[in-house]
Short mmCIF file of C-alpha atoms in Angstrom, two decimals:
data_model
loop_
_atom_site.label_atom_id
_atom_site.label_comp_id
_atom_site.label_asym_id
_atom_site.label_seq_id
_atom_site.Cartn_x
_atom_site.Cartn_y
_atom_site.Cartn_z
CA MET A 368 114.46 336.45 225.79
CA LYS A 369 112.61 339.90 226.14
CA LEU A 370 114.83 342.46 224.14
CA LEU A 371 114.57 345.91 224.65
CA THR A 372 115.93 349.78 224.08
CA TYR A 373 116.07 351.91 226.78
CA THR A 374 117.14 355.27 227.73
CA ILE A 375 119.23 356.21 231.16
CA LYS A 376 121.40 359.52 231.05
CA ASP A 377 120.25 360.73 227.70
CA GLU A 378 122.34 357.63 226.13
CA SER A 379 120.06 355.04 224.13
CA LYS A 380 120.94 351.31 224.93
CA LEU A 381 120.12 347.71 224.43
CA GLY A 382 118.52 345.83 227.12
CA ALA A 383 116.77 342.88 228.47
CA LEU A 384 114.57 342.25 230.88
CA TRP A 385 115.40 340.39 233.66
CA GLN A 386 113.48 339.29 236.85
CA ASP A 387 110.29 341.50 235.23
CA ASP A 388 111.61 344.05 237.06
CA GLN A 389 115.33 344.81 235.45
CA VAL A 390 117.02 345.44 232.66
CA VAL A 391 120.46 343.98 232.04
CA ASN A 392 122.39 345.68 229.38
CA LEU A 393 123.35 343.81 226.74
CA GLN A 394 126.37 345.51 226.14
CA SER A 395 127.77 345.31 229.67
CA ALA A 396 127.05 341.74 229.77
CA LEU A 397 128.80 340.24 227.26
CA LEU A 398 131.55 342.64 227.66
CA ALA A 399 131.98 340.90 231.36
CA TYR A 400 131.27 337.30 230.38
CA GLN A 401 134.46 338.06 227.39
CA ASN A 402 136.37 339.60 230.21
CA ALA A 403 135.53 336.80 232.56
CA HIS A 404 136.70 334.09 229.90
CA PRO A 405 139.32 334.96 228.10
CA ASN A 406 138.95 332.30 225.18
CA ALA A 407 135.51 333.07 224.17
CA ALA A 408 134.71 334.98 220.52
CA LYS A 409 135.50 338.57 220.22
CA LEU A 410 132.56 339.79 218.42
CA ASN A 411 131.29 343.26 218.17
CA TYR A 412 129.32 344.55 221.44
CA PRO A 413 125.45 345.52 219.18
CA ASN A 414 124.34 349.03 221.12
CA ASP A 415 121.34 348.88 219.16
CA MET A 416 118.30 347.01 218.37
CA LEU A 417 119.06 347.09 214.50
CA SER A 418 122.61 346.59 214.86
CA LEU A 419 121.95 343.19 216.84
CA ILE A 420 119.00 341.80 214.83
CA GLN A 421 121.23 342.96 211.14
CA ASN A 422 123.36 340.50 213.04
CA TRP A 423 120.76 338.09 215.00
CA ASP A 424 122.37 334.80 214.16
CA GLN A 425 126.12 335.05 214.70
CA LEU A 426 125.58 337.63 218.09
CA MET A 427 122.17 336.22 219.98
CA PRO A 428 124.03 332.50 220.72
CA GLU A 429 126.71 334.95 222.13
CA VAL A 430 124.21 337.63 224.17
CA ARG A 431 122.52 334.40 225.43
CA THR A 432 124.71 332.49 226.60
CA ALA A 433 126.15 336.69 228.39
CA PHE A 434 122.45 337.09 229.88
CA ASP A 435 122.45 333.81 231.55
CA TRP A 436 125.60 333.56 232.92
CA LEU A 437 125.19 337.39 233.76
CA THR A 438 122.01 336.33 235.89
CA HIS A 439 123.02 332.89 237.42
CA SER A 440 126.72 335.18 239.21
CA LYS A 441 126.61 335.59 242.71
CA ASP A 442 128.76 338.73 241.73
CA ALA A 443 127.08 341.47 243.21
CA VAL A 444 129.16 344.36 242.17
CA LEU A 445 129.15 342.90 239.11
CA LEU A 446 125.43 341.94 238.10
CA LYS A 447 124.87 346.02 239.84
CA GLY A 448 127.43 346.81 237.38
CA ALA A 449 125.26 345.66 234.39
CA THR A 450 121.83 346.29 235.48
CA HIS A 451 119.16 348.90 236.13
CA SER A 452 115.76 349.26 237.68
CA LEU A 453 112.68 349.63 234.71
CA SER A 454 111.80 351.86 237.19
CA GLN A 455 115.04 354.06 236.38
CA VAL A 456 114.91 353.98 233.04
CA GLU A 457 112.82 354.76 229.90
CA ILE A 458 111.64 351.73 227.66
CA GLU A 459 111.66 353.40 223.73
CA ALA A 460 110.91 351.88 221.02
CA PRO A 461 112.06 348.18 220.21
CA LEU A 462 113.44 349.48 217.00
CA SER A 463 112.88 353.21 215.82
CA ASN A 464 113.82 353.15 211.96
CA PRO A 465 113.36 350.33 210.22
CA SER A 466 113.46 351.08 206.59
CA LYS A 467 108.95 349.26 206.28
CA VAL A 468 106.30 349.08 207.99
CA VAL A 469 103.86 346.71 206.19
CA CYS A 470 100.27 346.53 207.90
CA VAL A 471 97.74 344.06 206.88
CA GLY A 472 93.89 345.17 207.09
CA LEU A 473 91.14 343.11 207.80
CA ASN A 474 92.81 340.64 208.66
CA TYR A 475 89.96 339.46 211.33
CA ARG A 476 86.78 337.50 210.88
CA ASP A 477 85.17 338.96 213.61
CA HIS A 478 86.54 342.84 212.39
CA CYS A 479 85.17 342.12 208.94
CA LEU A 480 82.10 340.92 210.43
CA ASP A 481 82.04 344.03 212.43
CA HIS A 482 82.09 346.13 209.45
CA HIS A 483 79.97 344.93 207.53
CA LEU A 484 82.73 343.23 204.54
CA PRO A 485 82.62 340.16 202.57
CA ILE A 486 85.82 338.07 204.20
CA PRO A 487 89.38 339.47 201.77
CA GLU A 488 90.35 337.21 199.33
CA ARG A 489 94.16 337.71 199.86
CA PRO A 490 96.07 339.95 202.05
CA LEU A 491 95.19 344.04 201.59
CA LEU A 492 98.66 345.69 203.16
CA PHE A 493 98.58 349.58 203.30
CA SER A 494 101.83 350.95 205.05
CA LYS A 495 103.15 353.90 208.25
CA PHE A 496 105.73 355.78 207.20
CA PRO A 497 108.51 354.84 209.56
CA SER A 498 108.51 358.47 211.33
CA SER A 499 104.89 357.60 212.71
CA ILE A 500 106.23 355.45 215.62
CA THR A 501 106.55 356.59 218.76
CA GLY A 502 107.57 354.61 222.18
CA PRO A 503 105.43 352.49 224.46
CA TYR A 504 104.01 354.50 227.13
CA GLY A 505 104.49 357.50 224.56
CA ASP A 506 102.01 360.78 223.79
CA VAL A 507 100.01 360.05 220.52
CA CYS A 508 99.46 364.03 219.86
CA TRP A 509 97.43 364.78 216.61
CA SER A 510 95.87 368.44 215.77
CA ASN A 511 92.06 368.98 215.84
CA ALA A 512 92.56 370.55 213.06
CA THR A 513 94.58 367.59 211.14
CA SER A 514 91.43 364.95 211.96
CA LYS A 515 88.28 365.00 214.72
CA ASN A 516 88.14 361.16 214.04
CA VAL A 517 91.08 358.94 215.90
CA ASP A 518 90.77 355.25 216.10
CA TYR A 519 92.14 352.65 217.73
CA GLU A 520 93.64 349.28 216.64
CA ALA A 521 94.73 346.33 219.39
CA GLU A 522 98.10 344.74 216.94
CA LEU A 523 100.18 341.68 216.67
CA ALA A 524 103.39 342.89 214.82
CA ILE A 525 106.61 340.99 214.08
CA VAL A 526 109.53 341.82 213.28
CA ILE A 527 111.79 340.41 210.58
CA LYS A 528 115.40 339.46 210.94
CA LYS A 529 116.69 338.14 208.33
CA THR A 530 116.50 339.96 204.17
CA CYS A 531 112.88 338.04 203.30
CA ARG A 532 112.32 337.70 200.00
CA ASN A 533 109.70 335.28 197.82
CA VAL A 534 110.25 332.09 200.24
CA ARG A 535 107.10 329.81 201.48
CA PRO A 536 104.59 330.11 204.28
CA GLU A 537 106.61 327.06 205.54
CA GLU A 538 109.45 328.51 206.27
CA ALA A 539 108.54 331.78 206.94
CA LEU A 540 108.22 331.85 210.31
CA GLU A 541 112.05 330.67 210.07
CA TYR A 542 113.08 335.00 209.31
CA VAL A 543 111.27 336.11 212.44
CA ALA A 544 113.07 337.84 214.61
CA GLY A 545 110.16 337.96 217.57
CA TYR A 546 107.03 339.47 217.65
CA SER A 547 105.53 342.65 219.44
CA VAL A 548 102.23 344.80 220.61
CA LEU A 549 101.16 347.88 218.14
CA ASN A 550 98.77 350.13 218.59
CA ASP A 551 97.55 352.08 214.86
CA ILE A 552 95.98 355.07 215.40
CA SER A 553 94.11 355.57 212.62
CA ALA A 554 92.59 359.34 211.46
CA ARG A 555 89.67 357.93 209.88
CA ASP A 556 88.17 361.32 208.34
CA VAL A 557 91.47 361.24 206.69
CA GLN A 558 91.92 358.01 205.90
CA PHE A 559 88.45 357.55 204.20
CA ALA A 560 89.06 360.76 202.13
CA ASP A 561 91.67 359.80 200.71
CA VAL A 562 90.25 357.00 199.48
CA GLN A 563 93.78 354.96 200.45
CA TRP A 564 95.44 355.09 204.16
CA VAL A 565 98.70 355.89 203.99
CA ARG A 566 98.16 359.33 204.94
CA GLY A 567 95.38 359.08 208.12
CA LYS A 568 98.26 356.31 209.43
CA SER A 569 100.96 358.09 209.12
CA PHE A 570 100.71 360.67 211.34
CA ASP A 571 103.84 361.14 213.64
CA THR A 572 103.28 359.25 217.19
CA PHE A 573 100.14 357.36 215.28
CA CYS A 574 102.53 353.84 215.59
CA PRO A 575 103.21 353.10 219.40
CA TYR A 576 104.91 349.95 220.08
CA GLY A 577 106.64 347.65 222.56
CA PRO A 578 107.59 347.34 225.01
CA TYR A 579 110.00 344.40 223.85
CA LEU A 580 110.87 342.48 221.41
CA VAL A 581 110.06 338.89 222.48
CA THR A 582 112.16 336.56 220.59
CA ALA A 583 110.15 334.21 218.43
CA ASP A 584 111.42 330.57 220.80
CA GLU A 585 110.15 332.06 223.64
CA VAL A 586 106.07 332.49 221.24
CA PRO A 587 105.92 329.05 219.69
CA ASP A 588 102.32 329.97 217.99
CA PRO A 589 101.84 333.45 216.81
CA GLN A 590 98.09 332.27 216.55
CA ARG A 591 96.98 331.35 220.07
CA LEU A 592 97.15 334.99 221.55
CA PRO A 593 94.78 336.84 223.81
CA ILE A 594 94.75 340.51 222.87
CA ARG A 595 92.46 343.05 224.01
CA LEU A 596 92.65 347.02 224.23
CA LEU A 597 91.43 349.30 226.95
CA LEU A 598 90.22 353.02 226.52
CA ASN A 599 90.16 354.65 230.17
CA ASP A 600 89.98 350.87 231.62
CA GLN A 601 86.92 349.79 229.64
CA VAL A 602 87.12 347.04 227.42
CA MET A 603 86.34 347.57 223.46
CA GLN A 604 88.36 344.49 221.82
CA ASP A 605 88.92 341.77 223.26
CA SER A 606 90.25 338.97 220.64
CA ASN A 607 92.67 336.80 219.54
CA THR A 608 95.17 335.79 217.33
CA SER A 609 93.80 332.92 216.66
CA GLN A 610 91.08 335.08 214.87
CA MET A 611 93.59 336.25 211.74
CA ILE A 612 92.09 334.88 208.29
CA PHE A 613 95.45 335.20 206.99
CA PRO A 614 98.26 333.83 209.73
CA CYS A 615 101.86 334.96 209.94
CA ASP A 616 103.41 332.37 208.18
CA GLU A 617 101.13 333.67 205.02
CA ILE A 618 101.25 336.85 205.71
CA ILE A 619 105.06 337.56 205.08
CA SER A 620 105.40 334.83 202.40
CA TYR A 621 102.63 337.67 200.31
CA ILE A 622 105.05 340.42 200.84
CA SER A 623 107.74 338.31 200.21
CA GLN A 624 106.63 338.33 196.59
CA THR A 625 107.18 341.91 195.62
CA SER A 626 108.81 343.39 198.64
CA THR A 627 112.14 342.44 199.64
CA LEU A 628 112.23 342.33 204.20
CA HIS A 629 114.72 343.21 205.78
CA PRO A 630 116.65 342.40 209.23
CA GLY A 631 114.04 345.42 211.19
CA ASP A 632 111.06 345.78 209.31
CA LEU A 633 107.80 346.12 210.84
CA ILE A 634 104.33 344.05 210.12
CA ALA A 635 101.50 345.23 211.82
CA THR A 636 98.70 342.19 211.73
CA GLY A 637 95.83 343.64 211.61
CA THR A 638 93.24 344.27 214.38
CA PRO A 639 90.07 341.91 215.93
CA ASN A 640 86.08 343.34 216.22
CA GLY A 641 86.26 346.53 218.41
CA CYS A 642 87.59 349.72 217.09
CA GLY A 643 85.55 352.93 217.49
CA ALA A 644 84.29 353.48 214.08
CA ALA A 645 82.75 350.26 214.15
CA ARG A 646 80.34 351.17 217.51
CA GLU A 647 77.25 352.31 217.30
CA PRO A 648 77.59 355.39 218.25
CA GLN A 649 81.42 355.90 217.30
CA VAL A 650 83.36 355.92 219.22
CA TYR A 651 86.71 358.27 218.64
CA LEU A 652 90.19 359.59 220.96
CA HIS A 653 89.77 362.96 222.60
CA ASP A 654 92.70 364.74 224.61
CA GLY A 655 93.73 362.71 227.92
CA ASP A 656 92.23 359.52 227.41
CA ARG A 657 94.12 356.19 228.32
CA LEU A 658 94.54 353.51 225.63
CA VAL A 659 96.26 349.66 226.28
CA VAL A 660 96.92 347.11 224.53
CA GLU A 661 98.35 344.08 225.65
CA ILE A 662 99.20 340.45 224.22
CA GLU A 663 98.96 337.53 226.85
CA ASN A 664 102.95 336.75 226.47
CA ILE A 665 103.99 339.08 225.07
CA GLY A 666 103.23 342.66 226.80
CA ARG A 667 101.25 345.96 226.87
CA ILE A 668 102.15 349.27 225.96
CA GLU A 669 99.83 351.84 227.44
CA ASN A 670 99.69 356.04 225.91
CA ILE A 671 97.36 358.60 226.34
CA MET A 672 95.83 360.60 223.95
CA ARG A 673 96.88 364.50 223.40
CA GLU A 674 95.73 367.08 221.09
CA VAL A 675 97.77 369.54 220.48
CA ASN A 676 97.17 372.87 218.48
#
């Protein structure tokens, strides 16, 4: 399933994509299903992504059953009451309040070669503040007084579904709810001046991601996904997650050796070659620039850059 968080009439809702252009309200789907099936299990209806993820193993089978039942229904009134056209809603980040956003630096072979850097012996971890999260189609904003060298990084994101501590690589993917598309926007001048990376990576709006949380069952191999980024329609990054030095299962395991991962936590898995800072001449972002990040079978996000006073 492609799960999403959306806003309609100023209310945030939990939904799932249907037929590429429709959103099913999952709370409405569950309620309709249980009304039609009196013997069905009576559950609390999740109305936000975090509630669903925190009760994933209990709720997802019922969510799938209700979704399948509703979308195969021939009751036009029922369908109309529980669905919206994508054009009617505003898609938000799947989850805006994870306890942490953990990122991996220098995790693509081609990216290391691009920067003339040795291949890391272990994952290089840093974090972005959760307050940097914005929606998949929201503006990315910053002041020219705080940074003049804003850059892009296309990344595959992992969303954790259950508490994860000291897991082995071979079991790590069992803790994954799904995957999403993320752009690790970075203020390079701040990042390099500070030596450590958190501030330069954590400006408000510097973590656009979405538009969906694609459930793990739809991604049998996260290490075989084409990934690319376009700046004003020009391809700047074009690679494949097979280029990762440390694959998703090793990343999750490595993080969990020292830090407990909680339901909803977001992991950004690194970016391939083609970042603006590594180009000759360097390419940095300006007001009005349009960034698109695409990952095959996961989704597409698009953000406009805004320099503000």
